[in-house]
Tab-separated table of C-alpha atoms in Angstrom:
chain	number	residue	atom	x	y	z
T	83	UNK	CA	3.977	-23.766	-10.202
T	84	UNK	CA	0.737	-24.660	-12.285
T	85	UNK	CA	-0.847	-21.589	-14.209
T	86	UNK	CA	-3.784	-20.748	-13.051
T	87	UNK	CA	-6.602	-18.058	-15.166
T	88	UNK	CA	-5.624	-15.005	-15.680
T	89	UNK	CA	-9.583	-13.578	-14.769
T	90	UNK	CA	-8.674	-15.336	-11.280
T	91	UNK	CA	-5.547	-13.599	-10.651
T	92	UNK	CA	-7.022	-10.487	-8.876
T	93	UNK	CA	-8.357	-12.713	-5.788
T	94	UNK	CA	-4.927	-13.041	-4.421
T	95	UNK	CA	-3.968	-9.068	-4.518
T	96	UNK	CA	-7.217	-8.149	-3.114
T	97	UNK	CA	-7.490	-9.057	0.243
T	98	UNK	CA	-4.409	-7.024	0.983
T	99	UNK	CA	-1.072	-9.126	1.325
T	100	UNK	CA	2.147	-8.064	1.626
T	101	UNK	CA	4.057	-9.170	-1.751
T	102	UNK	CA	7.696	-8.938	-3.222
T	103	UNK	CA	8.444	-7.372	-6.139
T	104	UNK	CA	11.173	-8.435	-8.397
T	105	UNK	CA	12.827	-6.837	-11.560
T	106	UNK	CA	15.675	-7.598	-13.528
T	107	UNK	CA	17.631	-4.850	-15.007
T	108	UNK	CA	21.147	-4.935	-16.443
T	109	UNK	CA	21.372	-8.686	-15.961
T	110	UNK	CA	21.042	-7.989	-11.949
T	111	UNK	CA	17.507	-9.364	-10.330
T	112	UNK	CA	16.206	-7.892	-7.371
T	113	UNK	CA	13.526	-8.336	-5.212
T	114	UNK	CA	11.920	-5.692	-2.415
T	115	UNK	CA	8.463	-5.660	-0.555
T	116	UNK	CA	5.489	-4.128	-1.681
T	117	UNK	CA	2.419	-3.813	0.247
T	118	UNK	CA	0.874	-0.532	-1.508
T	119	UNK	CA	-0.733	-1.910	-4.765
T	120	UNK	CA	-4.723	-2.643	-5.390
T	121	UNK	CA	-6.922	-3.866	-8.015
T	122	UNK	CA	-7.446	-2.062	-10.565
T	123	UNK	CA	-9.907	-3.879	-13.170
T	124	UNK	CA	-10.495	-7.814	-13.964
T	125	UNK	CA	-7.891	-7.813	-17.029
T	126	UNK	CA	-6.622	-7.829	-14.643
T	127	UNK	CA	-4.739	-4.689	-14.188
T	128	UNK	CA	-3.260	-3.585	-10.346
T	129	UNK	CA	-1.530	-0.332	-9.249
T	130	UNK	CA	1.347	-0.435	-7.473
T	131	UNK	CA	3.835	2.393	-5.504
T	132	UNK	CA	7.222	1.999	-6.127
T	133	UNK	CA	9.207	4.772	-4.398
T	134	UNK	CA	12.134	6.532	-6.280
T	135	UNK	CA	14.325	5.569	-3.484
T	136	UNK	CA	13.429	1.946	-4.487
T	137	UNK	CA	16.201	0.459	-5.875
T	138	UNK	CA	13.385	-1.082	-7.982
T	139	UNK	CA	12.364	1.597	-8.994
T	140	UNK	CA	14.194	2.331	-12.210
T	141	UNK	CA	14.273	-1.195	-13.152
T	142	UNK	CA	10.922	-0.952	-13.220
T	143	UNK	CA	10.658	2.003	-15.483
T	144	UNK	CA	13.561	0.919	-17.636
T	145	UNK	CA	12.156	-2.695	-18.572
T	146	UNK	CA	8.653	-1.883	-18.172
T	147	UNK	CA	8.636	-5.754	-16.489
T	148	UNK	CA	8.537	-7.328	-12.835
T	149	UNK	CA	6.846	-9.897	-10.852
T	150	UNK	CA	4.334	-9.583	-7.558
T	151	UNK	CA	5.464	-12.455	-5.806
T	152	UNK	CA	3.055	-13.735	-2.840
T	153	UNK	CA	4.710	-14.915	0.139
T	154	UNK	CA	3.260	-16.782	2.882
T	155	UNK	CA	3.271	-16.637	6.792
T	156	UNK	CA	6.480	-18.714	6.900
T	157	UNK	CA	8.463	-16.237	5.040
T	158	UNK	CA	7.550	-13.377	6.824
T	159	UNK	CA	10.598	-12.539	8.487
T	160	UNK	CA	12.174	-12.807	5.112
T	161	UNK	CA	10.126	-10.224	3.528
T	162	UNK	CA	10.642	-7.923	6.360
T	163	UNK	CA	14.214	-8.388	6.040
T	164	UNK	CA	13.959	-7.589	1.967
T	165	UNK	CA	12.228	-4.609	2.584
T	166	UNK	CA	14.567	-2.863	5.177
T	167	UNK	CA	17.837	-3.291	2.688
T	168	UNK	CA	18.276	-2.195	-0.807
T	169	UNK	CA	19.597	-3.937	-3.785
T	170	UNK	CA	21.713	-1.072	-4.159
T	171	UNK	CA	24.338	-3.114	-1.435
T	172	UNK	CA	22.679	-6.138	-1.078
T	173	UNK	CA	22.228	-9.067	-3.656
T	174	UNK	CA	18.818	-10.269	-2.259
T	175	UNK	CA	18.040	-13.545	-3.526
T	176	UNK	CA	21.354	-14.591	-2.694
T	177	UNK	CA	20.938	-13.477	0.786
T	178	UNK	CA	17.958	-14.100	1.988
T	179	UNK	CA	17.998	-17.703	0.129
T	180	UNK	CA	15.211	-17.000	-2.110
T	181	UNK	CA	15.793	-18.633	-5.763
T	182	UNK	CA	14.796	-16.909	-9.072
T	183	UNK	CA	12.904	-19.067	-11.592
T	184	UNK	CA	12.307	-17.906	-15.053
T	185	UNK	CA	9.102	-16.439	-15.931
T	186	UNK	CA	7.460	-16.823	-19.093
T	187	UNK	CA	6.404	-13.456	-20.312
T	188	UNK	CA	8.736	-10.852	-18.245
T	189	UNK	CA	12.388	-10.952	-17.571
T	190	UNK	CA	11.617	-10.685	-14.200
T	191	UNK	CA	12.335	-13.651	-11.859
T	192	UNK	CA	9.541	-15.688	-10.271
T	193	UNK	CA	10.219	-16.383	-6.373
T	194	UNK	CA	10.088	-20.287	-6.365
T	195	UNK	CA	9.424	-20.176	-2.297
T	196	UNK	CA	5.925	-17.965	-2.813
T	197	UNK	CA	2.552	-19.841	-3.543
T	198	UNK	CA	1.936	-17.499	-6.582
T	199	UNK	CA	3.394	-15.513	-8.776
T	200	UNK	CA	2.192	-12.613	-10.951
T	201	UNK	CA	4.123	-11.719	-14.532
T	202	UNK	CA	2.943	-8.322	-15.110
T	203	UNK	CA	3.966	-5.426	-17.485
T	204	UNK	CA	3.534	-1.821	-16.902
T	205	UNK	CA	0.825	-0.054	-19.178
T	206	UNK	CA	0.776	3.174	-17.967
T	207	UNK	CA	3.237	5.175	-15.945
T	208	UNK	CA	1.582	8.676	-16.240
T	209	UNK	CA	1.555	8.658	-12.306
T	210	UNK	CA	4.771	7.713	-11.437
T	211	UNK	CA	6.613	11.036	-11.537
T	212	UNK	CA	4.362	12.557	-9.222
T	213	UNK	CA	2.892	9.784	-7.333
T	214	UNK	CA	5.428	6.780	-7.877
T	215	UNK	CA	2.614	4.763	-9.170
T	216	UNK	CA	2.505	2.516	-11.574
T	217	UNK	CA	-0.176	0.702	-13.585
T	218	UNK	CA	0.494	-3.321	-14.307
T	219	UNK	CA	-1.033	-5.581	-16.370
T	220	UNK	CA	-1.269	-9.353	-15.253
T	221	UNK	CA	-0.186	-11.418	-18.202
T	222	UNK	CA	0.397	-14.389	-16.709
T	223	UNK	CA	-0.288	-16.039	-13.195
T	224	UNK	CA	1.182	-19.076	-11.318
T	225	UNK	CA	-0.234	-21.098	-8.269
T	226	UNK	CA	1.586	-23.471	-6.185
T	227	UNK	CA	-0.731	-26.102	-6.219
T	228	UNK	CA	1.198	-27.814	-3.367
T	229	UNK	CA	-0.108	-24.986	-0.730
T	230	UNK	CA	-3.316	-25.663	-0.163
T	231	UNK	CA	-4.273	-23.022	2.582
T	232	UNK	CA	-1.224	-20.045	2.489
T	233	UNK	CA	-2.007	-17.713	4.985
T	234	UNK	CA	-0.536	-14.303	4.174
T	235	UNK	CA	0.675	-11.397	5.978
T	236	UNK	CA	-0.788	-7.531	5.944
T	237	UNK	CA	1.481	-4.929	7.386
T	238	UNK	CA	0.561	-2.262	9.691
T	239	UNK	CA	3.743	-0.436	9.937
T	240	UNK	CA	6.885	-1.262	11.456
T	241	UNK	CA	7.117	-4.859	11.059
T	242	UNK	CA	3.516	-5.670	12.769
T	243	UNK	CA	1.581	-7.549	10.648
T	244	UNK	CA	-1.440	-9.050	10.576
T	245	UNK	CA	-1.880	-12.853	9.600
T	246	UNK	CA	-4.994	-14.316	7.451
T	247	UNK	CA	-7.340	-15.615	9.995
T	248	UNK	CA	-10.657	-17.762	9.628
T	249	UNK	CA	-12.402	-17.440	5.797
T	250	UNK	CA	-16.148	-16.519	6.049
T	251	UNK	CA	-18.619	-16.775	2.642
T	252	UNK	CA	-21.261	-14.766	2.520
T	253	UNK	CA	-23.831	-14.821	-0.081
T	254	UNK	CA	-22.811	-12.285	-2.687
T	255	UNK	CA	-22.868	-11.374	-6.691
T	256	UNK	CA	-19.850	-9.370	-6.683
T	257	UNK	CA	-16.500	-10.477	-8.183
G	274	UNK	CA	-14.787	8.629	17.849
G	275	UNK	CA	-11.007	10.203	18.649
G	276	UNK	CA	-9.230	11.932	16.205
G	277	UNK	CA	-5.589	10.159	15.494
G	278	UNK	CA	-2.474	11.885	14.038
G	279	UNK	CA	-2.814	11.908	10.011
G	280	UNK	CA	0.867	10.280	9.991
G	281	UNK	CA	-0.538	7.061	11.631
G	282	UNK	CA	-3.795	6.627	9.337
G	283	UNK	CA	-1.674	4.470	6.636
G	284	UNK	CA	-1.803	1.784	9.243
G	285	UNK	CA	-5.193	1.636	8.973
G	286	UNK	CA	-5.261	0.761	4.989
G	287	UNK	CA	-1.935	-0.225	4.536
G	288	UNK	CA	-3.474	-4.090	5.307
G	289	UNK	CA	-5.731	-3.984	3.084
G	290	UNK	CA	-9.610	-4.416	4.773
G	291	UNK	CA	-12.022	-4.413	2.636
G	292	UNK	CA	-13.769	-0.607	3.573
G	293	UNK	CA	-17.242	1.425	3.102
G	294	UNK	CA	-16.757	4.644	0.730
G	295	UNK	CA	-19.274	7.459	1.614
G	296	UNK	CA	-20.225	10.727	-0.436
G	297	UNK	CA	-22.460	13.361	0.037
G	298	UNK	CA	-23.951	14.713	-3.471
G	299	UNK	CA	-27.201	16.988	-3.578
G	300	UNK	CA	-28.005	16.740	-0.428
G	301	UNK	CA	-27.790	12.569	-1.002
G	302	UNK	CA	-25.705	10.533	1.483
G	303	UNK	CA	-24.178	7.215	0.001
G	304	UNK	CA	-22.124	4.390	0.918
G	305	UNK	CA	-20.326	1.825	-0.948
G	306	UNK	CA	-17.971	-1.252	-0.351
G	307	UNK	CA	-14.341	-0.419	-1.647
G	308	UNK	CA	-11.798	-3.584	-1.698
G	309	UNK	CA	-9.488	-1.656	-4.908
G	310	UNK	CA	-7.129	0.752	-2.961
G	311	UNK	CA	-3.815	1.388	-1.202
G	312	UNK	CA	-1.730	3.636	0.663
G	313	UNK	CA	0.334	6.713	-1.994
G	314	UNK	CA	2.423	7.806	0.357
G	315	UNK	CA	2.719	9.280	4.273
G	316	UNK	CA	0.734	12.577	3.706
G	317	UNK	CA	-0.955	10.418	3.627
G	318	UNK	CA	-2.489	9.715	0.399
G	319	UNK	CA	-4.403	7.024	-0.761
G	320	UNK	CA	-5.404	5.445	-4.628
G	321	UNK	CA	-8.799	4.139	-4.675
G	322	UNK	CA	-10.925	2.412	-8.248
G	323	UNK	CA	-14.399	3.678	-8.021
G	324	UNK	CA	-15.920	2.507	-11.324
G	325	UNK	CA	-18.362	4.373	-13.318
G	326	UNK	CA	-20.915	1.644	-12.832
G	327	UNK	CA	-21.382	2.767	-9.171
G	328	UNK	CA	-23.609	5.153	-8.559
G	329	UNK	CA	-20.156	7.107	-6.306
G	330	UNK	CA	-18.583	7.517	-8.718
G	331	UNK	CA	-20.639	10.545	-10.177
G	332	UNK	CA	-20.549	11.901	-6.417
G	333	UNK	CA	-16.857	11.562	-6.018
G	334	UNK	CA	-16.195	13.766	-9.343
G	335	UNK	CA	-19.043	16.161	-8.545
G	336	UNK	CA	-17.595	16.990	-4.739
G	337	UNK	CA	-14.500	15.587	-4.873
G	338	UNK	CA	-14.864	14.676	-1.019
G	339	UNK	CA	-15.359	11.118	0.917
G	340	UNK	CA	-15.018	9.525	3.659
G	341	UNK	CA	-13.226	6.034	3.740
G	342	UNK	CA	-14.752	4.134	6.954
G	343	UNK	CA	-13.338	0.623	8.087
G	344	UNK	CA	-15.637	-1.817	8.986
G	345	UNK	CA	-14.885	-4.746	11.620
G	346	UNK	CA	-16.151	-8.525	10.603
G	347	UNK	CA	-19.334	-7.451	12.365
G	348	UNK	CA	-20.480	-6.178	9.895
G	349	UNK	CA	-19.074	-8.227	7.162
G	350	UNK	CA	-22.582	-9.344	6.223
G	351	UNK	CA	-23.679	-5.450	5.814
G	352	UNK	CA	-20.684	-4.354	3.439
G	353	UNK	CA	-21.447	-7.447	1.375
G	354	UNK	CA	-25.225	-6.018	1.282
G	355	UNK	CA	-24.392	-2.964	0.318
G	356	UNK	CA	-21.599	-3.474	-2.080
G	357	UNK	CA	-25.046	-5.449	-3.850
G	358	UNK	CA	-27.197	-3.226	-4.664
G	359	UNK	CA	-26.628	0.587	-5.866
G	360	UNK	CA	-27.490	3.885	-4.293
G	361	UNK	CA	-29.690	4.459	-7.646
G	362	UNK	CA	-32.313	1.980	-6.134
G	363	UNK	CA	-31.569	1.932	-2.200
G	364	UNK	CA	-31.098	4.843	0.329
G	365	UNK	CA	-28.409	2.631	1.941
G	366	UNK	CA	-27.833	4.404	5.044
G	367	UNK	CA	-31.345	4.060	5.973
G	368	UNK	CA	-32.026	0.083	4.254
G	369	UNK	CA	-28.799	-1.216	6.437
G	370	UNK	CA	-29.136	0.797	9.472
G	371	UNK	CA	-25.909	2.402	9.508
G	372	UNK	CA	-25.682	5.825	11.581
G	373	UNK	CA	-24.394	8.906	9.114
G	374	UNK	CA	-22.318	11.106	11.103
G	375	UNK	CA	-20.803	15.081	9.966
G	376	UNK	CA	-17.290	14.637	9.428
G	377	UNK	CA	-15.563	17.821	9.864
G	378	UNK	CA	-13.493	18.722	6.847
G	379	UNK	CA	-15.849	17.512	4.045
G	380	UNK	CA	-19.552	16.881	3.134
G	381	UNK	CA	-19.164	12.919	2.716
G	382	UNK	CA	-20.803	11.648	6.166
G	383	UNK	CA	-18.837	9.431	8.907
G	384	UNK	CA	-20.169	6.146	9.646
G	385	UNK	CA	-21.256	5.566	13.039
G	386	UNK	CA	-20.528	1.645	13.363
G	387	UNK	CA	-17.309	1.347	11.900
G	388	UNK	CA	-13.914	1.752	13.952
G	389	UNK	CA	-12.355	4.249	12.005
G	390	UNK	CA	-13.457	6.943	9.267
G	391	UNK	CA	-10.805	8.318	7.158
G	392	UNK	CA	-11.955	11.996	5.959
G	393	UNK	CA	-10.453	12.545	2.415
G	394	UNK	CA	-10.469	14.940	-0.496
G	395	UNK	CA	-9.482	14.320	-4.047
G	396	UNK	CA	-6.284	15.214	-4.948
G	397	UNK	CA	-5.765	14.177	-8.697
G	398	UNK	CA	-8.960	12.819	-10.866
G	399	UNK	CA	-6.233	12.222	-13.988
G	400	UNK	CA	-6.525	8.701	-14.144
G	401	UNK	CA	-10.431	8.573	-13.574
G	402	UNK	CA	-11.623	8.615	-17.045
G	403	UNK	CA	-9.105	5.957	-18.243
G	404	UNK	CA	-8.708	3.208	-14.984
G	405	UNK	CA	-11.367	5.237	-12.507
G	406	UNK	CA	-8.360	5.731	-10.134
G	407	UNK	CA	-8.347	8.662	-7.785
G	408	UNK	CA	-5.975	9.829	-5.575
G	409	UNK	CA	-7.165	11.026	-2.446
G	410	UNK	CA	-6.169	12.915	0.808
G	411	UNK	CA	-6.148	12.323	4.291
G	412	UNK	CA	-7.733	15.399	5.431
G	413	UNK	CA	-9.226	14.149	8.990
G	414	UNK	CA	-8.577	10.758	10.780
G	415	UNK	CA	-11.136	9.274	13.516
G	416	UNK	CA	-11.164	5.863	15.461
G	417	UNK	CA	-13.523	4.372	18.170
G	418	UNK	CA	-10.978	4.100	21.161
G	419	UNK	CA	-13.993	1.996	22.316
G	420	UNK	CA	-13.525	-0.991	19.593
G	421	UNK	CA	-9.838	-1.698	21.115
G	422	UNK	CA	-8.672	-5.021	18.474
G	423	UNK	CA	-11.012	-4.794	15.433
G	424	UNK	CA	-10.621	-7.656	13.026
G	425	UNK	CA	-11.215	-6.255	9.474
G	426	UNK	CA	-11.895	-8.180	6.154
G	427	UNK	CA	-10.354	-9.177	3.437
G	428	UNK	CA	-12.541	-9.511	0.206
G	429	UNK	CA	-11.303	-12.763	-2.288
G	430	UNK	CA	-14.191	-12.569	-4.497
G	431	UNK	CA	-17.734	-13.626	-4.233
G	432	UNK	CA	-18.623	-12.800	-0.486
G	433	UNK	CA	-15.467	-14.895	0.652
G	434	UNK	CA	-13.377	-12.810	3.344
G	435	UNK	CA	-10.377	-13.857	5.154
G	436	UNK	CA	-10.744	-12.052	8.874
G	437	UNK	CA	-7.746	-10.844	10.541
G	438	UNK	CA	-6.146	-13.306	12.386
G	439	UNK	CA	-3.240	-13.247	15.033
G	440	UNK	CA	-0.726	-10.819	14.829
G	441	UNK	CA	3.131	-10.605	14.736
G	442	UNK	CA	5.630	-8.253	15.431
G	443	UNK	CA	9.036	-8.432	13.704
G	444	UNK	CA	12.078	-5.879	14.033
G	445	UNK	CA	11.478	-3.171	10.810
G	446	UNK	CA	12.917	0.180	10.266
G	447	UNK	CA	10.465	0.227	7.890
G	448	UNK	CA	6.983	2.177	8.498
């Protein structure tokens, strides 16, 4: 993994892919899927929803800590698979063959097998009792410079998802 | 346009297209290009960032009423156009040809060319003044049964969009 700028980071959560989320808490990481966070500024900061019944969820509030891991096509049945078992019974790395690498800033593990990696810390957590929502900051960001052209996955419920097709440019100012 | 059921409108969002933001504010219709938001929960309710640099922003404080419309890569080259310039300068509707429709539950106008039109009310400003995050709901749901496989957008920064691609269906429990 090479870093890459933090002021770059937000282009991979914005178009949209479905991520995993891991934590560590109590000496136990864990790792679920996540496709309900956004942008939130170019610090950058993102949002995220992380339901109470997440088994993430109060490792999340307890260490303040986690990492948005960005999975490709190829691991898609993977992350499916993540997201429809809970760390509560299930030791997910283990199972689903994914392997933990320290991160720099966050106890949280980075997911070796993803292109990128996002250490982020949780600034704000006014919205989580009544919306599960949680405000991260990006403090550091990691590319596989290996994958040149990962195409991720959006979901639209149920295990359909749609995969990245053809990237058009289009003359434009905005970030 | 067909009204859907409000429990299926995540799907729309939950992929994460990039999407046009309108608001209706002294008798002014506007539109916008959102990329910052994500699915809250089932109600469903939705985050969105609407800085205070856009001109909506105002609008979406003063009524507390949109409309989130989803545009297909048709009209990729419009939402980059209008996500460039401001509604302080440009009556967009008008400038870009799109068709402003009455929604039914709030002021903020449909928009004729896009598939769908999400028809949403703010729910909690709390977060505005400190991230410009809103949380918004669902009040009203519309498609085009006409545009039967839209591909939507994907924003990764400076007009470059990843369209939807192929699709895959795995076996989830998960919605």
């Amino acid at each position: 993994m090479k870093e890459i700028p933090l002021k770059d980071a937000y282009q991979l959560v914005e178009p949209g892919p479905t991520t995993l989320l891991t934590t560590r808490h109590e000496g136990r990481a864990n790792v679920m899927t996540l496709s309900w966070h956004m942008v939130v500024d170019f610090t950058p900061r993102l949002a995220c929803v992380v339901s109470e019944a997440n088994f993430s969820h109060a490792a999340l509030r307890a260490t303040g800590e986690c990492v948005i891991a960005i999975p490709d096509v190829g691991l898609a049945a993977k992350a499916v698979e993540i997201g429809n078992c809970s760390g509560r019974e299930v030791r997910k790395f283990e199972a689903f063959g994914l392997t933990p690498k320290p991160a720099h800033k966050v106890g949280a593990p980075l997911v070796a097998e993803c292109f990128a990696n996002l250490e982020c810390r949780v600034v704000d957590a006014q919205l989580a009792d009544t919306y599960n929502l949680f405000i991260l900051e990006v403090v550091m960001a990691w590319r596989d410079p290996r994958k040149k052209a990962p195409k991720t996955i959006h979901h639209q419920g149920y295990g359909r998802f749609i995969v990245d097709g053809e990237t058009i440019e289009l003359p434009s100012n905005m970030p």
